[in-house]
C-alpha positions as a printed NumPy array, in Angstrom:
array([[ -0.133,   0.208,  -0.239],
       [  1.124,   3.484,  -0.242],
       [  1.767,   6.148,   2.355],
       [ -1.652,   5.904,   4.192],
       [ -2.852,   9.001,   6.529],
       [ -3.309,   8.333,  10.624],
       [ -6.373,   6.43 ,  11.523],
       [ -9.015,   8.716,  12.756],
       [-10.998,   8.662,  15.468],
       [-13.6  ,  11.69 ,  15.803],
       [-16.414,  11.006,  17.535],
       [-19.937,  11.589,  15.908],
       [-21.866,  14.522,  16.758],
       [-25.713,  14.076,  17.415],
       [-28.016,  14.299,  14.066],
       [-25.583,  15.406,  11.909],
       [-25.139,  14.659,   8.421],
       [-21.753,  14.607,   6.58 ],
       [-21.393,  17.301,   4.234],
       [-18.707,  17.132,   1.27 ],
       [-16.395,  19.637,   0.656],
       [-15.683,  21.401,  -2.722],
       [-12.235,  19.152,  -4.256],
       [ -9.405,  21.373,  -5.102],
       [ -9.098,  20.363,  -9.105],
       [-10.354,  18.299, -11.584],
       [ -7.837,  15.642, -11.19 ],
       [ -8.016,  15.159,  -7.384],
       [ -9.922,  12.368,  -6.027],
       [-11.675,  10.916,  -2.755],
       [-10.762,   7.653,  -1.59 ],
       [-12.385,   5.941,   1.236],
       [-10.419,   4.743,   4.309],
       [-12.786,   1.918,   5.375],
       [-11.978,   1.338,   9.216],
       [-12.686,  -1.63 ,  11.275],
       [-12.439,  -1.326,  15.289],
       [-10.994,  -3.505,  17.383],
       [-14.358,  -3.985,  19.359],
       [-16.404,  -4.437,  16.175],
       [-14.688,  -8.055,  16.092],
       [-17.463,  -9.773,  17.821],
       [-20.091,  -8.183,  15.947],
       [-21.596, -10.393,  13.099],
       [-20.943,  -8.751,   9.832],
       [-24.586,  -8.659,   8.989],
       [-24.787,  -5.781,  11.922],
       [-20.86 ,  -4.429,  11.09 ],
       [-20.963,  -0.621,  12.063],
       [-19.33 ,   1.181,   9.007],
       [-17.116,   3.845,   9.391],
       [-13.845,   5.584,   7.914],
       [-13.278,   8.972,   6.567],
       [-12.463,  10.362,   3.333],
       [ -8.714,  11.358,   1.69 ],
       [ -8.364,  13.64 ,  -1.115],
       [ -6.101,  12.353,  -3.409],
       [ -3.767,  13.454,  -6.723],
       [ -5.203,  10.975,  -9.322],
       [ -1.758,  10.669, -10.823],
       [ -0.081,  10.581,  -7.041],
       [  0.438,   6.902,  -7.276],
       [ -1.482,   6.674,  -3.742],
       [ -2.659,   2.573,  -3.884],
       [ -6.105,   1.854,  -3.546],
       [ -8.925,  -0.618,  -4.587],
       [-12.003,   0.465,  -6.614],
       [-14.956,  -1.187,  -5.434],
       [-17.715,  -2.674,  -8.227],
       [-20.908,  -3.593,  -7.519],
       [-24.713,  -2.617,  -8.397],
       [-26.914,  -0.115,  -6.526],
       [-29.713,  -1.21 ,  -6.211],
       [-32.604,   0.237,  -4.738],
       [-31.582,   3.568,  -4.555],
       [-33.118,   4.571,  -1.416],
       [-30.2  ,   4.945,   1.727],
       [-31.787,   2.505,   4.305],
       [-28.133,   2.223,   5.919],
       [-25.352,   4.574,   7.556],
       [-21.751,   5.097,   7.1  ],
       [-19.81 ,   7.052,   9.233],
       [-17.858,   9.113,   7.926],
       [-14.94 ,  11.254,   9.713],
       [-17.705,  11.591,  12.205],
       [-20.74 ,  12.139,  10.749],
       [-23.278,  10.173,   9.03 ],
       [-24.011,   9.382,   5.465],
       [-26.769,   7.542,   3.946],
       [-26.072,   4.698,   1.456],
       [-27.883,   1.759,  -0.007],
       [-28.244,  -2.02 ,   1.096],
       [-26.382,  -2.992,  -1.414],
       [-23.284,  -0.734,  -0.74 ],
       [-23.364,  -1.485,   2.753],
       [-23.27 ,  -5.078,   1.945],
       [-20.652,  -4.38 ,  -0.286],
       [-18.418,  -2.609,   2.116],
       [-18.822,  -5.558,   4.692],
       [-17.627,  -8.017,   2.527],
       [-14.482,  -5.886,   2.079],
       [-13.59 ,  -5.587,   5.495],
       [-13.355,  -9.5  ,   5.701],
       [-10.166, -10.273,   7.121],
       [ -9.038,  -7.023,   7.509],
       [ -8.964,  -3.793,   9.742],
       [ -9.019,  -1.689,   7.156],
       [ -9.142,  -0.728,   3.444],
       [ -8.267,   1.566,   0.787],
       [-11.291,   1.442,  -1.286],
       [-12.549,   3.477,  -4.143],
       [-16.72 ,   3.799,  -4.144],
       [-18.374,   5.626,  -6.735],
       [-21.689,   6.394,  -4.247],
       [-19.38 ,   7.668,  -1.792],
       [-16.453,   9.518,  -3.222],
       [-18.566,  11.33 ,  -5.89 ],
       [-20.986,  13.449,  -4.493],
       [-24.499,  12.22 ,  -5.666],
       [-26.135,  15.39 ,  -4.995],
       [-28.346,  17.166,  -7.336],
       [-26.858,  20.778,  -7.492],
       [-25.455,  22.501, -10.097],
       [-21.628,  21.891,  -8.34 ],
       [-22.255,  18.375,  -7.378],
       [-23.294,  17.921, -11.029],
       [-20.292,  19.997, -12.028],
       [-18.094,  16.815,  -9.774],
       [-19.909,  14.133, -10.971],
       [-19.35 ,  14.998, -14.475],
       [-15.461,  15.822, -13.724],
       [-15.36 ,  13.028, -11.94 ],
       [-16.845,  10.427, -14.692],
       [-14.572,  11.535, -16.9  ],
       [-12.014,  10.269, -15.279],
       [-13.133,   6.778, -14.621],
       [-10.663,   5.493, -17.299],
       [ -8.05 ,   6.848, -14.589],
       [ -9.393,   5.877, -11.766],
       [ -9.989,   1.871, -12.198],
       [ -7.179,   1.824, -14.279],
       [ -5.187,   3.375, -11.357],
       [ -6.631,   0.494,  -8.822],
       [ -4.191,  -1.949,  -7.49 ],
       [ -7.05 ,  -4.433,  -7.62 ],
       [-11.071,  -4.27 ,  -9.024],
       [-13.655,  -6.279,  -6.26 ],
       [-16.199,  -7.079,  -7.901],
       [-19.085,  -7.702,  -5.195],
       [-22.017,  -9.458,  -6.635],
       [-24.223,  -9.767,  -3.706],
       [-24.905, -11.867,  -0.586],
       [-24.734, -14.996,  -2.386],
       [-27.072, -18.146,  -2.111],
       [-27.099, -21.971,  -2.542],
       [-27.54 , -21.519,  -6.332],
       [-24.732, -18.784,  -6.772],
       [-22.319, -21.226,  -4.717],
       [-23.124, -23.794,  -7.021],
       [-22.398, -21.948, -10.176],
       [-18.825, -20.415,  -8.52 ],
       [-18.253, -23.977,  -7.741],
       [-18.864, -25.164, -10.793],
       [-16.426, -22.276, -12.855],
       [-13.667, -23.152, -10.569],
       [-13.857, -26.721, -11.55 ],
       [-14.241, -26.208, -14.953],
       [-11.188, -23.51 , -15.263],
       [ -9.335, -26.005, -12.981],
       [-10.173, -29.127, -15.648],
       [ -9.492, -26.351, -18.245],
       [ -6.025, -26.151, -17.978],
       [ -5.573, -29.737, -16.552],
       [ -6.849, -30.976, -20.374],
       [ -5.084, -27.456, -22.211],
       [ -1.81 , -27.719, -20.161],
       [ -1.543, -30.529, -18.245],
       [ -1.413, -28.964, -15.025],
       [ -2.504, -31.053, -12.335],
       [ -2.381, -34.533, -14.17 ],
       [ -2.843, -36.288, -17.423],
       [ -4.217, -34.139, -20.195],
       [ -6.666, -37.073, -21.313],
       [ -7.716, -37.442, -17.888],
       [ -8.744, -33.771, -16.852],
       [-10.658, -33.32 , -20.485],
       [-12.206, -36.61 , -19.691],
       [-13.068, -34.419, -16.331],
       [-13.95 , -31.557, -18.563],
       [-16.639, -33.09 , -20.525],
       [-18.773, -34.874, -17.331],
       [-18.74 , -31.566, -15.417],
       [-20.027, -29.76 , -18.68 ],
       [-22.305, -32.55 , -19.182],
       [-23.385, -32.012, -15.491],
       [-23.498, -27.999, -15.983],
       [-25.378, -27.339, -18.98 ],
       [-28.374, -29.641, -17.375],
       [-31.902, -28.871, -17.662],
       [-33.459, -30.057, -14.841],
       [-36.496, -29.611, -12.26 ],
       [-33.693, -28.094,  -9.952],
       [-32.151, -26.192, -12.427],
       [-33.988, -24.885, -15.622],
       [-31.261, -22.666, -17.278],
       [-28.611, -25.296, -15.943],
       [-26.028, -24.61 , -13.28 ],
       [-23.958, -21.625, -14.141],
       [-27.729, -19.494, -14.556],
       [-26.983, -18.953, -10.308],
       [-23.965, -16.633, -10.708],
       [-25.525, -15.126, -14.042],
       [-28.657, -13.878, -12.703],
       [-27.421, -11.641, -10.809],
       [-28.226,  -7.94 , -10.825],
       [-24.317,  -7.068, -11.563],
       [-23.774,  -8.618, -14.953],
       [-26.653,  -6.332, -16.637],
       [-25.345,  -3.023, -14.949],
       [-23.872,  -0.885, -18.322],
       [-21.119,   0.502, -16.169],
       [-19.627,  -2.349, -15.075],
       [-18.12 ,  -2.88 , -18.22 ],
       [-15.973,  -0.174, -18.243],
       [-14.966,  -1.449, -14.39 ],
       [-13.962,  -5.095, -15.053],
       [-12.694,  -3.299, -19.001],
       [-10.688,  -1.106, -17.353],
       [ -9.294,  -2.927, -14.593],
       [ -5.519,  -4.403, -14.1  ],
       [ -6.734,  -7.176, -11.359],
       [-10.252,  -8.099, -11.091],
       [-11.736, -10.355,  -8.794],
       [-15.535, -11.233,  -8.171],
       [-16.858, -11.511,  -4.755],
       [-20.388, -13.748,  -4.162],
       [-21.178, -14.117,  -0.833],
       [-18.446, -16.689,   0.314],
       [-16.731, -17.379,  -2.595],
       [-13.829, -15.583,  -4.302],
       [-12.578, -15.982,  -8.161],
       [-10.437, -14.214, -10.704],
       [-11.998, -12.79 , -13.487],
       [ -9.974, -14.977, -15.438],
       [-12.041, -18.167, -13.94 ],
       [-15.188, -16.275, -14.825],
       [-13.572, -15.779, -18.589],
       [-12.944, -19.513, -18.903],
       [-15.361, -21.102, -16.843],
       [-17.988, -19.879, -19.379],
       [-16.815, -20.235, -22.13 ],
       [-17.084, -23.727, -23.62 ],
       [-15.683, -23.084, -27.122],
       [-12.221, -22.452, -25.665],
       [-11.07 , -26.879, -24.94 ],
       [-13.4  , -26.752, -27.191],
       [-16.448, -28.625, -25.312],
       [-17.23 , -31.852, -27.595],
       [-21.24 , -31.052, -27.657],
       [-21.42 , -27.615, -28.424],
       [-22.515, -27.85 , -31.942],
       [-25.693, -29.64 , -30.843],
       [-25.959, -27.059, -27.856],
       [-26.997, -24.111, -27.695],
       [-26.969, -23.047, -24.441],
       [-23.045, -23.965, -23.69 ],
       [-22.334, -21.089, -25.789],
       [-24.795, -18.648, -24.205],
       [-22.797, -18.189, -20.518],
       [-19.879, -16.953, -22.156],
       [-22.129, -13.806, -23.643],
       [-22.204, -11.95 , -20.11 ],
       [-18.426, -11.123, -19.723],
       [-17.332, -11.588, -23.296],
       [-18.021,  -7.666, -24.394],
       [-16.013,  -6.651, -21.341],
       [-13.003,  -9.323, -21.582],
       [-13.125,  -8.007, -25.35 ],
       [-13.18 ,  -3.833, -24.563],
       [-10.158,  -4.651, -22.225],
       [ -8.025,  -6.844, -24.986],
       [ -9.012,  -3.629, -27.422],
       [ -7.828,  -0.931, -24.965],
       [ -4.202,  -3.516, -24.602],
       [ -4.434,  -3.234, -28.32 ],
       [ -4.514,   0.065, -28.643],
       [ -1.985,   0.837, -25.958],
       [  0.625,  -0.888, -27.277],
       [ -0.22 ,   0.849, -30.828],
       [ -2.204,  -1.293, -32.642],
       [ -4.659,   0.972, -34.999],
       [ -8.489,   0.475, -34.608],
       [ -8.437,  -0.051, -38.146],
       [ -7.162,  -3.454, -37.961],
       [ -9.25 ,  -4.234, -35.229],
       [-12.232,  -7.158, -35.755],
       [-12.679,  -5.069, -39.428],
       [-12.343,  -1.107, -38.177],
       [-13.519,  -1.21 , -34.493],
       [-15.969,   2.427, -34.319],
       [-17.779,   4.227, -31.851],
       [-21.133,   2.712, -32.311],
       [-19.085,  -0.907, -32.107],
       [-18.427,   0.216, -28.83 ],
       [-21.994,   2.157, -27.492],
       [-24.803,   0.158, -29.133],
       [-23.698,  -3.319, -27.49 ],
       [-24.809,  -2.026, -24.327],
       [-27.598,   0.276, -24.998],
       [-29.486,  -2.588, -26.412],
       [-28.62 ,  -5.258, -23.551],
       [-27.606,  -3.323, -20.384],
       [-29.251,  -1.28 , -18.035],
       [-28.692,   1.857, -15.692],
       [-30.37 ,   4.066, -13.   ],
       [-30.014,   7.155, -14.872],
       [-30.657,   6.769, -18.549],
       [-28.028,   8.668, -19.45 ],
       [-25.524,   6.641, -17.985],
       [-25.715,   4.509, -21.026],
       [-23.804,   6.877, -22.986],
       [-21.603,   8.459, -19.737],
       [-21.076,   4.552, -18.474],
       [-19.011,   3.933, -21.662],
       [-17.197,   7.132, -21.754],
       [-13.566,   5.794, -19.639],
       [-13.75 ,   3.016, -22.658],
       [-14.035,   5.137, -25.761],
       [-11.48 ,   7.663, -23.986],
       [ -8.717,   5.137, -23.947],
       [ -9.706,   3.946, -27.577],
       [ -9.202,   7.407, -28.887],
       [-13.197,   7.198, -29.276],
       [-14.138,  10.847, -28.976],
       [-17.528,  11.038, -26.722],
       [-18.775,  14.591, -25.191],
       [-17.4  ,  15.032, -21.494],
       [-20.623,  14.014, -19.33 ],
       [-22.475,  17.03 , -18.383],
       [-25.198,  15.92 , -15.662],
       [-27.124,  19.07 , -16.211],
       [-27.649,  18.267, -19.756],
       [-31.034,  16.91 , -20.994],
       [-31.338,  13.268, -21.95 ],
       [-32.38 ,  14.068, -25.721],
       [-28.938,  16.16 , -26.175],
       [-26.799,  13.82 , -24.444],
       [-28.267,  11.389, -26.575],
       [-27.867,  13.615, -29.752],
       [-24.076,  14.258, -29.364],
       [-23.48 ,  10.93 , -28.812],
       [-25.065,   9.912, -32.25 ],
       [-23.385,  12.84 , -34.307],
       [-20.086,  11.522, -32.397],
       [-21.202,   7.636, -34.209],
       [-21.39 ,   9.73 , -37.382],
       [-18.195,  11.066, -37.301],
       [-16.754,   7.82 , -36.669],
       [-18.449,   5.924, -38.739],
       [-17.602,   5.79 , -42.869],
       [-21.638,   4.701, -43.712],
       [-24.88 ,   5.597, -42.044],
       [-25.022,   2.479, -39.943],
       [-26.571,   4.154, -37.188],
       [-29.607,   3.968, -39.101],
       [-29.612,   0.373, -38.109],
       [-29.521,   0.797, -34.414],
       [-32.945,   3.134, -34.545],
       [-36.576,   2.065, -34.409],
       [-39.76 ,   4.366, -33.653],
       [-39.664,   4.228, -29.985],
       [-41.142,   6.135, -26.699],
       [-37.65 ,   7.942, -27.522],
       [-39.547,  10.578, -29.716],
       [-42.047,  11.516, -25.98 ],
       [-38.502,  12.413, -24.574],
       [-37.598,  14.425, -27.199],
       [-34.697,  13.089, -28.922],
       [-34.352,  12.863, -32.646],
       [-36.217,  10.047, -34.225],
       [-32.51 ,   9.6  , -35.842],
       [-31.118,   8.904, -33.287],
       [-30.837,   5.857, -30.68 ],
       [-32.726,   5.359, -28.253],
       [-29.797,   4.299, -25.708],
       [-31.766,   3.744, -22.74 ],
       [-33.612,   1.201, -21.769],
       [-33.034,  -2.51 , -22.288],
       [-34.076,  -5.861, -24.933],
       [-34.504,  -7.599, -21.081],
       [-37.905,  -5.221, -20.754],
       [-39.031,  -5.691, -23.922],
       [-43.175,  -6.862, -23.205],
       [-46.433,  -6.056, -25.425],
       [-46.489,  -3.092, -22.953],
       [-42.998,  -1.763, -23.434],
       [-41.719,  -2.269, -26.701],
       [-38.463,  -2.009, -28.018],
       [-36.35 ,   1.366, -28.024],
       [-33.966,   0.088, -30.947],
       [-34.247,  -2.797, -33.285],
       [-32.14 ,  -6.174, -33.508],
       [-29.793,  -5.795, -36.625],
       [-29.759,  -9.033, -38.778],
       [-28.312,  -8.239, -41.76 ],
       [-24.906,  -6.214, -41.975],
       [-24.129,  -6.454, -45.533],
       [-25.7  ,  -5.767, -48.672],
       [-25.749,  -3.655, -51.675],
       [-29.038,  -2.124, -51.911],
       [-27.496,   1.411, -52.381],
       [-24.083,  -0.399, -54.155],
       [-21.296,   1.459, -53.385],
       [-22.743,   4.944, -53.004],
       [-20.776,   7.268, -50.201],
       [-23.399,   8.835, -47.481],
       [-24.015,  12.421, -47.563],
       [-25.257,  14.613, -44.928],
       [-25.896,  17.493, -43.341],
       [-27.094,  18.3  , -39.827],
       [-30.265,  21.276, -39.925],
       [-32.799,  23.134, -37.622],
       [-29.69 ,  23.227, -34.884],
       [-28.292,  20.05 , -35.09 ],
       [-31.371,  18.11 , -34.122],
       [-32.202,  17.157, -38.061],
       [-30.628,  14.868, -40.546],
       [-30.253,  15.973, -44.306],
       [-29.549,  12.065, -45.474],
       [-29.646,  11.904, -49.633],
       [-31.4  ,   8.981, -51.523],
       [-34.27 ,   7.701, -53.617],
       [-37.635,   7.292, -52.801],
       [-38.522,   4.012, -54.131],
       [-42.261,   3.21 , -53.319],
       [-44.86 ,   2.894, -50.377],
       [-46.052,   0.361, -47.736],
       [-49.359,  -1.109, -48.458],
       [-50.275,  -3.631, -46.934],
       [-48.688,  -4.669, -43.346],
       [-49.3  ,  -8.142, -41.327],
       [-48.892,  -8.022, -37.223],
       [-45.804,  -7.235, -35.382],
       [-44.12 , -10.955, -33.353],
       [-44.893,  -9.144, -30.073],
       [-42.538, -11.667, -27.704],
       [-42.377, -10.829, -24.274],
       [-38.754, -11.274, -22.525],
       [-39.862, -11.158, -18.947],
       [-41.297, -14.848, -19.336],
       [-37.746, -15.789, -20.63 ],
       [-34.35 , -16.292, -19.306],
       [-33.504, -12.971, -20.742],
       [-36.291, -11.2  , -18.433],
       [-35.349, -13.109, -15.503],
       [-38.272, -15.553, -15.292],
       [-37.714, -18.397, -12.892],
       [-38.571, -20.348, -15.435],
       [-38.744, -19.933, -19.252],
       [-41.988, -19.965, -20.728],
       [-40.782, -21.125, -24.43 ],
       [-43.779, -21.598, -24.991],
       [-45.148, -18.014, -24.811],
       [-42.232, -17.765, -28.039],
       [-44.38 , -19.924, -30.249],
       [-47.362, -18.76 , -29.702],
       [-46.727, -15.519, -29.892],
       [-45.663, -16.056, -33.452],
       [-48.274, -18.136, -34.733],
       [-50.786, -15.708, -34.862],
       [-48.676, -13.478, -36.894],
       [-48.025, -16.435, -39.552],
       [-51.406, -16.05 , -41.593],
       [-51.302, -12.18 , -41.918],
       [-48.146, -12.273, -43.162],
       [-48.88 , -15.238, -45.825],
       [-51.913, -12.801, -46.53 ],
       [-49.656,  -9.813, -47.018],
       [-47.982, -11.891, -49.711],
       [-50.826, -13.497, -51.473],
       [-52.335,  -9.663, -51.877],
       [-50.206,  -9.027, -54.775],
       [-51.37 ,  -8.196, -57.512],
       [-50.689, -11.086, -59.315],
       [-52.336, -13.504, -56.065],
       [-49.695, -15.926, -55.779],
       [-51.057, -19.68 , -54.846],
       [-50.205, -20.488, -50.999],
       [-47.525, -22.685, -51.888],
       [-45.628, -19.862, -54.188],
       [-46.82 , -17.583, -51.45 ],
       [-45.091, -19.645, -48.789],
       [-41.589, -19.819, -50.704],
       [-41.93 , -16.303, -51.276],
       [-42.194, -15.417, -47.594],
       [-39.679, -17.991, -46.828],
       [-37.667, -16.299, -48.928],
       [-37.998, -12.839, -47.496],
       [-37.911, -14.074, -43.952],
       [-34.783, -16.229, -44.142],
       [-32.713, -13.075, -46.357],
       [-33.205, -10.887, -43.094],
       [-29.595, -12.299, -42.163],
       [-26.028, -12.075, -43.663],
       [-24.937, -15.864, -44.899],
       [-26.232, -16.982, -48.077],
       [-29.166, -19.19 , -48.201],
       [-28.873, -22.552, -50.314],
       [-31.847, -23.765, -52.264],
       [-31.752, -26.94 , -50.346],
       [-32.157, -24.761, -47.079],
       [-35.097, -22.412, -48.879],
       [-37.276, -25.781, -49.461],
       [-36.449, -27.168, -46.162],
       [-37.308, -23.671, -44.014],
       [-40.276, -23.615, -46.517],
       [-41.964, -26.596, -45.357],
       [-41.442, -25.857, -41.629],
       [-43.111, -22.548, -42.616],
       [-45.986, -24.486, -43.903],
       [-46.172, -26.88 , -41.328],
       [-46.484, -24.473, -38.434],
       [-48.844, -21.884, -41.051],
       [-50.955, -24.987, -40.669],
       [-50.29 , -25.479, -36.497],
       [-51.252, -21.605, -36.704],
       [-54.764, -21.783, -38.728],
       [-56.315, -25.141, -36.736],
       [-56.015, -23.545, -33.016],
       [-53.185, -25.813, -31.693],
       [-50.891, -24.568, -29.343],
       [-48.155, -26.103, -27.085],
       [-50.292, -25.216, -24.471],
       [-51.788, -28.569, -24.863],
       [-50.655, -31.509, -24.305],
       [-49.588, -34.415, -26.889],
       [-51.351, -36.685, -24.123],
       [-54.543, -35.033, -24.385],
       [-57.003, -36.92 , -25.899],
       [-59.572, -35.01 , -27.434],
       [-56.898, -34.055, -30.264],
       [-57.434, -36.016, -33.616],
       [-54.849, -37.972, -35.246],
       [-54.79 , -34.926, -37.366],
       [-53.787, -32.709, -35.128],
       [-51.382, -35.063, -32.957],
       [-49.903, -35.473, -35.834],
       [-49.307, -31.734, -36.49 ],
       [-48.533, -31.089, -33.063],
       [-45.448, -33.522, -33.166],
       [-43.826, -32.418, -36.26 ],
       [-44.646, -28.841, -35.304],
       [-42.307, -29.301, -32.508],
       [-39.645, -30.049, -34.514],
       [-40.231, -27.789, -37.148],
       [-40.608, -25.013, -34.92 ],
       [-37.404, -25.979, -33.23 ],
       [-35.654, -25.012, -36.793],
       [-37.903, -21.936, -37.213],
       [-36.881, -20.249, -34.395],
       [-32.745, -21.056, -35.223],
       [-34.011, -18.741, -38.342],
       [-36.454, -16.063, -36.951],
       [-35.009, -15.374, -33.579],
       [-34.21 , -12.062, -34.49 ],
       [-37.053, -10.974, -35.817],
       [-39.043, -10.494, -32.307],
       [-41.004,  -7.324, -32.697],
       [-40.496,  -7.512, -36.76 ],
       [-43.259,  -6.931, -39.127],
       [-43.949,  -8.186, -43.056],
       [-44.755,  -6.225, -45.422],
       [-46.087,  -5.755, -48.709],
       [-44.922,  -2.008, -51.028],
       [-47.186,  -0.54 , -53.985],
       [-45.065,  -2.215, -56.05 ],
       [-45.284,  -5.507, -54.895],
       [-42.06 ,  -6.191, -52.864],
       [-42.41 ,  -7.988, -50.002],
       [-40.387,  -6.632, -46.829],
       [-39.561,  -7.429, -43.337],
       [-39.469,  -3.893, -40.914],
       [-39.345,  -2.988, -37.353],
       [-42.91 ,  -3.111, -35.54 ],
       [-44.408,   0.136, -36.26 ],
       [-43.978,   0.209, -39.972],
       [-47.836,   0.984, -41.165],
       [-49.672,   1.396, -44.511],
       [-48.427,   4.715, -46.549],
       [-44.816,   4.905, -44.699],
       [-42.374,   5.553, -47.286],
       [-39.287,   3.24 , -49.01 ],
       [-36.281,   5.131, -49.334],
       [-33.181,   3.825, -50.158],
       [-29.969,   6.229, -48.971],
       [-26.639,   6.907, -50.149],
       [-24.292,   4.908, -47.958],
       [-26.843,   2.788, -45.749],
       [-26.867,  -0.911, -46.334],
       [-30.332,  -1.318, -45.581],
       [-33.792,   0.043, -46.793],
       [-34.789,   3.28 , -44.487],
       [-39.012,   3.471, -43.95 ],
       [-39.95 ,   7.008, -43.099],
       [-42.905,   8.668, -42.362],
       [-44.072,  12.199, -43.557],
       [-43.893,  14.421, -40.906],
       [-45.172,  18.387, -42.288],
       [-42.343,  19.222, -44.52 ],
       [-39.752,  16.801, -42.718],
       [-39.68 ,  12.731, -42.533],
       [-39.472,  10.509, -38.759],
       [-37.513,   7.407, -39.225],
       [-39.477,   4.522, -38.58 ],
       [-36.632,   2.178, -38.511],
       [-35.145,  -0.319, -40.836],
       [-35.956,  -2.865, -43.226],
       [-35.058,  -5.778, -45.409],
       [-36.649,  -5.75 , -48.821],
       [-36.614,  -8.826, -50.73 ],
       [-35.783,  -7.748, -54.713],
       [-34.044,  -4.872, -54.181],
       [-30.787,  -5.588, -51.547],
       [-28.869,  -6.913, -53.967],
       [-28.904,  -3.009, -55.65 ],
       [-31.663,  -3.994, -58.15 ],
       [-33.725,  -0.7  , -57.598],
       [-30.162,   1.679, -57.265],
       [-29.343,   0.565, -60.505],
       [-32.14 ,   1.047, -62.204],
       [-32.   ,   4.876, -61.088],
       [-29.953,   7.75 , -61.13 ],
       [-28.396,  10.822, -60.049],
       [-31.766,  12.453, -61.565],
       [-33.555,  10.842, -58.88 ],
       [-31.645,  11.584, -55.661],
       [-33.454,  13.5  , -52.959],
       [-33.11 ,  15.433, -49.498],
       [-35.143,  13.718, -46.825],
       [-34.474,  16.038, -42.926],
       [-35.213,  13.314, -40.555],
       [-35.981,  15.081, -36.961]])
């Protein structure tokens, strides 16, 4: 540890609350000197009094400290800590984390955001918060350790932690021969992986869910706390494990696990920390001199911001951007410095403008759909970074689209052209008007709250299927409403082609035929009213319905694998007969436009003399440039998106 100030022993004054003093400079941070008195050693940790002092140090002073990473939870203070003889209210999760970090120790020097940064909403406090958040990269990079507190733990998390540790141990033995014969450890790894991934009544998602269900893994802030940390240690109840243990234990591709191709769940668990680790790796490579252009085909600001915006959470919606500032700073990607006095719409608009500066195309529009952001004053072309896909339900529809297709030649090799209008609130883009939306089916409104992603105790996969089935007949009807009125078999193949082409990977004729067949089975299932809620043992089912039910289960597995990215999408028909797939709010008379430098079709809605951007779409028959190549510069026009 660095030189520490002497311990303080100040008798707390009655009915006095701690008051922050302004920091002497923008490069100064506070550090909590957490102390445990000898007379408190006989107390249980659940009731251990918390006390300490706040010291000030320059960020580059070399003073040694740890940084705490935890989940704020309920923001209402319900516990207290004595700071320099005065009382400060803290949350239950903060108190629990601090008590855990004192186990086996008499003191710690620890940086805790909710204590070391003034959290008041006064102008001075907001200024301080912004400047301190802007230094987060230095704070976490400068910490000797980042201490992650996942929570008090329970039986399920204990099982998961033990499984991760054993997977790590067997991996090292199988990969490097550490501890015994490699083949012996390979067999142990396979057996343990089988057990850990098994779906049982006791563990409906497998045993690793006991850890990855915890709120810490859903926080936006923790990405930079892990990515910037030099040495990251996890604490969960009585269990401790290093970040490397979590990364290796959750990643069944490393050895690899022999059944990974047939067990899709085995590839799921690494996604909880894979992004954090990737950012850490990108930062390391940049600090060693590698340009961003050589990372993952060219790392841009949108790569950094959009995944957390889609999947992670933050108590303050502006922190979906501010929480990534430290990572962007280390990568040399410039975002406006955090300013908590700015309106949310301004924070998001400035972030979108920054993305446009770094991107070479209009790819940002692939991450935007019509949402409640309009009610918050967010322009329609700006991503609504707030929210999380974990909370999408019929009463809380998506704030961003899931973009499946990332490559196409819809606008050939054109280069984006854009200008800002209306004081930066409007985006003028050049493109070509194609046609109008003439018929729209129902959106596939899946309910994330009933899935593992949404935290359901046991996934109701039936609802995912049953929410899709009512959409299928309407989607087929949209296709059959073309002027040439295709027969059902032809229309089914056309629908299958539109649905299956909303991905980057080329599809063979054999795959299309198989998918079309499976879709037809599900269409029959939808029109006959059979639902998965019906048991196959139900005597009321006719033999044909029973066959349809059993065949449908097999077909649905194949279909869901193809269509999972189409949740909250609709099938539509254009006025010139093309079949498209767009975001859930597409409606009749929306305009279909192809923009310079945008890989998807843009759906626009007239708004006075301007346009609201509805979302990206895939439209069968024009994605390889068929429409673009049949037009010319004379067809170009400017669309002002507001």
